[in-house]
XYZ file of N, CA, C and O in Angstrom:
388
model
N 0.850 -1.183 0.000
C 0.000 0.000 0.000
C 0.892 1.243 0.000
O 1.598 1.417 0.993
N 0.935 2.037 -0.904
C 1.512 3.437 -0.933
C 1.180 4.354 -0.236
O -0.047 4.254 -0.255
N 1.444 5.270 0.433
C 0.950 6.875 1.840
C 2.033 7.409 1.644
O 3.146 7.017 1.996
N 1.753 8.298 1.092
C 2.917 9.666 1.695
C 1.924 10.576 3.177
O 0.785 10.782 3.594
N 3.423 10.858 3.474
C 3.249 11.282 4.473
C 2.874 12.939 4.962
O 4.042 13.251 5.192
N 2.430 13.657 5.143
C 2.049 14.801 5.048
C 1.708 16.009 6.282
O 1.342 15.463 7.322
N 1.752 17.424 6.363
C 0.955 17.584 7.260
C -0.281 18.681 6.520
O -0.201 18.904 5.312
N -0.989 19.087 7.050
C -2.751 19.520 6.742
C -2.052 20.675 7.780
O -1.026 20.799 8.449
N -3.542 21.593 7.407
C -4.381 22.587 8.420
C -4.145 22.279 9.782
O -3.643 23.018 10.628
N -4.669 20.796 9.950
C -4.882 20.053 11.664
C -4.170 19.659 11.875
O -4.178 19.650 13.106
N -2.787 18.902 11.331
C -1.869 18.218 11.965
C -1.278 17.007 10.897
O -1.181 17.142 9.677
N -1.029 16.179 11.437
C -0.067 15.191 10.867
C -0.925 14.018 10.022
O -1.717 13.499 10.808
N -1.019 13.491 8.826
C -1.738 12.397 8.268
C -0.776 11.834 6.979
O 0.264 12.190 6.425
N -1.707 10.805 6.855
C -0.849 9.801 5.575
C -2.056 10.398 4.535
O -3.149 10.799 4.935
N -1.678 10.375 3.298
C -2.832 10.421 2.184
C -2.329 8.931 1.425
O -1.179 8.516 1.278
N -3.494 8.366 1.051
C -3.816 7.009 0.794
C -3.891 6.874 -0.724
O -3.909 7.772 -1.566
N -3.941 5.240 -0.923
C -3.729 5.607 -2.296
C -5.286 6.089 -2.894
O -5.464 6.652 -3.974
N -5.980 5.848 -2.250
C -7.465 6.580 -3.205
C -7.560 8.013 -3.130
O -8.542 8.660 -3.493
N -6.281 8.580 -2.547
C -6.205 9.860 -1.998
C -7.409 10.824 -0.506
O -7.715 11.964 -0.156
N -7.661 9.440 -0.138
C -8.251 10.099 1.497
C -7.120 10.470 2.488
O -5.986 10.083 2.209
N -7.312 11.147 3.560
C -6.509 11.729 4.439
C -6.714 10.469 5.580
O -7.813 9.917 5.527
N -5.876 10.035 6.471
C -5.769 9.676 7.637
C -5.079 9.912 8.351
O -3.973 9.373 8.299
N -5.394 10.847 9.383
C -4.561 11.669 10.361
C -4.333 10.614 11.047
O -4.973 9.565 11.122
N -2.599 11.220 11.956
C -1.803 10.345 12.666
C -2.309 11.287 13.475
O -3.181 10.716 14.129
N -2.247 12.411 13.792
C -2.166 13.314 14.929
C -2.792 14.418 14.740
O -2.684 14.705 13.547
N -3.631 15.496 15.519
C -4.624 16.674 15.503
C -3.880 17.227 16.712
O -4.416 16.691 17.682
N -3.150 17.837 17.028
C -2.301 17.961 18.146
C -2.819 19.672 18.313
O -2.517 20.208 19.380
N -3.526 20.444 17.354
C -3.949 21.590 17.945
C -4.649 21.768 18.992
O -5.681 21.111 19.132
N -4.212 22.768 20.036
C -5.451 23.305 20.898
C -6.740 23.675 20.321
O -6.701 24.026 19.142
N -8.121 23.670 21.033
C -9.072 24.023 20.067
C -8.998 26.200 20.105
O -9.224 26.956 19.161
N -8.754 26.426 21.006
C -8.627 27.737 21.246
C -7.615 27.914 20.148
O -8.245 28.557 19.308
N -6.306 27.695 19.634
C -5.329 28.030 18.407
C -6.144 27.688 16.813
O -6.071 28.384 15.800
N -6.908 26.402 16.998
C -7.422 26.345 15.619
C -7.748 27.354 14.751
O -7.291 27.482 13.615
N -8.707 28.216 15.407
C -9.017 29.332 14.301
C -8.117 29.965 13.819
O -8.310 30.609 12.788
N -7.022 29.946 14.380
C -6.159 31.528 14.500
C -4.568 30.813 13.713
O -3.723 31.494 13.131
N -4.523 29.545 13.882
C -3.242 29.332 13.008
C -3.557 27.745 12.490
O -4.628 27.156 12.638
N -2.656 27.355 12.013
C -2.358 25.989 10.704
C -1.103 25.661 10.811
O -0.230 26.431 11.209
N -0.968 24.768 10.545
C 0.603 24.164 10.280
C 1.221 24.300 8.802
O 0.533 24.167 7.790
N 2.301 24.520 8.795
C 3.051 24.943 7.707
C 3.469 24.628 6.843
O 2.973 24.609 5.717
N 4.690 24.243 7.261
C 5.760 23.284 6.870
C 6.306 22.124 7.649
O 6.361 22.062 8.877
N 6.776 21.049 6.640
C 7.820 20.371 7.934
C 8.557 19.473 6.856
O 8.575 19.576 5.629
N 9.297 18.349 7.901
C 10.308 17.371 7.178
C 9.940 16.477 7.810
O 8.979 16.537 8.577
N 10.920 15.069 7.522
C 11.271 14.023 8.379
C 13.150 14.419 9.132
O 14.120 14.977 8.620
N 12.931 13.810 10.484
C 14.572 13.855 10.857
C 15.368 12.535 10.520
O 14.631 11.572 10.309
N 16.364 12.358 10.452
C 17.275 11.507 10.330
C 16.549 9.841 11.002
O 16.610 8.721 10.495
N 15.825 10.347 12.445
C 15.403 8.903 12.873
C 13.819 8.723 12.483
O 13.080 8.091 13.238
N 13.295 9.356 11.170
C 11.588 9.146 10.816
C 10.644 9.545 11.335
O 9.437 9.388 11.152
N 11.692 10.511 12.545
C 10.036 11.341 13.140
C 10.011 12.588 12.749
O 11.039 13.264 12.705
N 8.470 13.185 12.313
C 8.039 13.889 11.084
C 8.019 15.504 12.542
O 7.532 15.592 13.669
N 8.680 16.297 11.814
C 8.680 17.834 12.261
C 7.950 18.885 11.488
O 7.992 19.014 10.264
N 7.222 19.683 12.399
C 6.407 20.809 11.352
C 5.737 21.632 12.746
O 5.392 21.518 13.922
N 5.886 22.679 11.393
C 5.628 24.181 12.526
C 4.317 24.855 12.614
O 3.717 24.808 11.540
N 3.707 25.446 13.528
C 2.655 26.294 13.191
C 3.195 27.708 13.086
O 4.338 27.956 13.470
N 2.215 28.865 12.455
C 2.318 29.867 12.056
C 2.163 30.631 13.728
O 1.603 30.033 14.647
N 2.584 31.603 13.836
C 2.769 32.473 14.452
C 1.918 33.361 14.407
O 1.893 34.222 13.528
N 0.950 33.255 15.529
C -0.072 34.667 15.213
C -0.029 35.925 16.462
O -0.775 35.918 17.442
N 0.669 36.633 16.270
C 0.790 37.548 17.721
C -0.635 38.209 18.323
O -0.953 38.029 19.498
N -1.537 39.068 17.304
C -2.633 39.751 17.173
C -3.457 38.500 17.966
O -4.264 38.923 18.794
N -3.383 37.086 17.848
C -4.482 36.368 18.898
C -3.699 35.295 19.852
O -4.059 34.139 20.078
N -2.741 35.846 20.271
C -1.758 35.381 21.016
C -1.427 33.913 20.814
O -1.537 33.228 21.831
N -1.128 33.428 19.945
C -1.280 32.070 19.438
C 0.698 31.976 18.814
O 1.248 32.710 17.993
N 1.220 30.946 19.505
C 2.215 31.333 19.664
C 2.999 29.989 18.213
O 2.768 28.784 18.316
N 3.966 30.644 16.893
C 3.852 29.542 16.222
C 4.857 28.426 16.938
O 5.935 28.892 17.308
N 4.688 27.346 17.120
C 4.947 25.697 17.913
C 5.576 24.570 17.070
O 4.937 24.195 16.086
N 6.477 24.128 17.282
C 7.444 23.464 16.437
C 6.536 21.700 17.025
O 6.094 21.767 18.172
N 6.392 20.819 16.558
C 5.911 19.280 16.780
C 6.339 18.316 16.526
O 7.165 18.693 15.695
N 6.422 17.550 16.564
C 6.834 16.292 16.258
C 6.464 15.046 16.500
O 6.296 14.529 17.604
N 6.298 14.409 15.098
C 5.312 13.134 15.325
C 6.568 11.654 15.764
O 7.784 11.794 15.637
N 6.212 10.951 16.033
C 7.077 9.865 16.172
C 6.512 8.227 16.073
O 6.281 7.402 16.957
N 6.395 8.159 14.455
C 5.422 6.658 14.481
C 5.856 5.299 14.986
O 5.133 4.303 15.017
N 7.136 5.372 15.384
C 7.448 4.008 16.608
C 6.524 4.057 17.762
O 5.825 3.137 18.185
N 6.651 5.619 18.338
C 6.184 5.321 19.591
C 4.356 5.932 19.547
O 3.736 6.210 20.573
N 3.809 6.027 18.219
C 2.300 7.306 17.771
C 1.976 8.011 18.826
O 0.994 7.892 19.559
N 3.159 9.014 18.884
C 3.070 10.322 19.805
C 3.580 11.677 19.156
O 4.586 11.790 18.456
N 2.545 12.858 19.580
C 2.849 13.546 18.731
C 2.847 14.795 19.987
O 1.863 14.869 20.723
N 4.052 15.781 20.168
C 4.123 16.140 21.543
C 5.057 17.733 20.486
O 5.552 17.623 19.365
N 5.014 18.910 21.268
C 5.361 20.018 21.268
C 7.017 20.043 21.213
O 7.372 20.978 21.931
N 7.767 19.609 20.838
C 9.561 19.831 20.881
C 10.088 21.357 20.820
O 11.310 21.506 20.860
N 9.176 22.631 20.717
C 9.437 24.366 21.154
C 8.504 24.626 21.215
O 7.763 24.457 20.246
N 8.100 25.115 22.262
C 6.811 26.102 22.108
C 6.632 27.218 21.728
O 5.555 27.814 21.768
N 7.826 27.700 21.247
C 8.122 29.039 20.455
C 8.103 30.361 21.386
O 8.306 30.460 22.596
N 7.807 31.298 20.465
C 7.370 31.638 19.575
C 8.543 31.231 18.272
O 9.506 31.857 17.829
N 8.032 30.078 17.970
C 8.810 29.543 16.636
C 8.700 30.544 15.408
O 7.632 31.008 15.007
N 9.903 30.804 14.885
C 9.728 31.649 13.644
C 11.510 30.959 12.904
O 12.426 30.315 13.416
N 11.335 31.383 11.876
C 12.531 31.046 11.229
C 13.801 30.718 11.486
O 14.343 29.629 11.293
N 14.432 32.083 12.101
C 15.464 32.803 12.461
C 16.022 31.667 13.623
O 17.144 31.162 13.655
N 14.820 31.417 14.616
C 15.339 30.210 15.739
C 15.355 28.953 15.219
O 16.107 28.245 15.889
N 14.774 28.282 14.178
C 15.446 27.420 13.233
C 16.516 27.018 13.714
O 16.880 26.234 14.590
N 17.260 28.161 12.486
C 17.939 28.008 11.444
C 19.093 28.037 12.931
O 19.933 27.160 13.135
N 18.999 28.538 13.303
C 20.005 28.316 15.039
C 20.767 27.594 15.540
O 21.975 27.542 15.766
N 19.179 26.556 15.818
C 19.160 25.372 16.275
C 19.195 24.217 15.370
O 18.587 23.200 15.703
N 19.694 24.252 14.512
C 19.004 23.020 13.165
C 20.135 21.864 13.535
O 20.030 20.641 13.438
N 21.215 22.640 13.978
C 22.764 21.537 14.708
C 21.919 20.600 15.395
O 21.736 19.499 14.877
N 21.324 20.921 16.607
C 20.507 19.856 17.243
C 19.708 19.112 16.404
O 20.009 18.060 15.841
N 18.538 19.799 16.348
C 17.580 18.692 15.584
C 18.122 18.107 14.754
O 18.322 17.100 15.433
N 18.683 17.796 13.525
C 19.236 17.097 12.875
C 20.762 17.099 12.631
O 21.231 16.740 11.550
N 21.417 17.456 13.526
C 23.235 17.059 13.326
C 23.011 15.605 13.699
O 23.961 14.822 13.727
């Protein structure tokens, strides 16, 4: 069976081969939903999937770095930010050196 792996609006999912979504993880607060989405992300070196939310200051919604981990199907906050680029690109030695 083929899935790539992906993240959405809500969080972390596989898209299938008939092309339906099946989320691994919805890890938003419901209070952040309105106000931000997830972005971007990758995989790290050991297959657990990283991706950021947007940064919204105006509704205090702070953007949050995540990380899924399908050995252990946990999907838990790794910065609580205020994640923006700049702290990345910083830190990127850690997360993936």
């Amino acid at each position: 069976m083929l899935q790539l792996a992906c993240v959405t609006k809500h969080g972390f999912a596989l898209i299938e081969e008939n092309s339906t979504l099946h989320y691994l993880a919805r890890p938003l607060p419901p209070r952040f939903q309105p106000h931000t989405r997830f972005n971007d992300g990758a995989c790290d070196p050991h297959g657990r999937f990283v991706a950021g939310t947007l940064y919204n200051k105006a509704r205090d919604v702070p953007g949050e770095l995540y990380i899924y981990d399908p050995v252990r199907d946990v999907c838990e906050v790794l910065d609580p930010g205020p994640f923006t680029v700049l702290r990345v690109r910083g830190e990127s030695s850690v997360l993936f050196g």
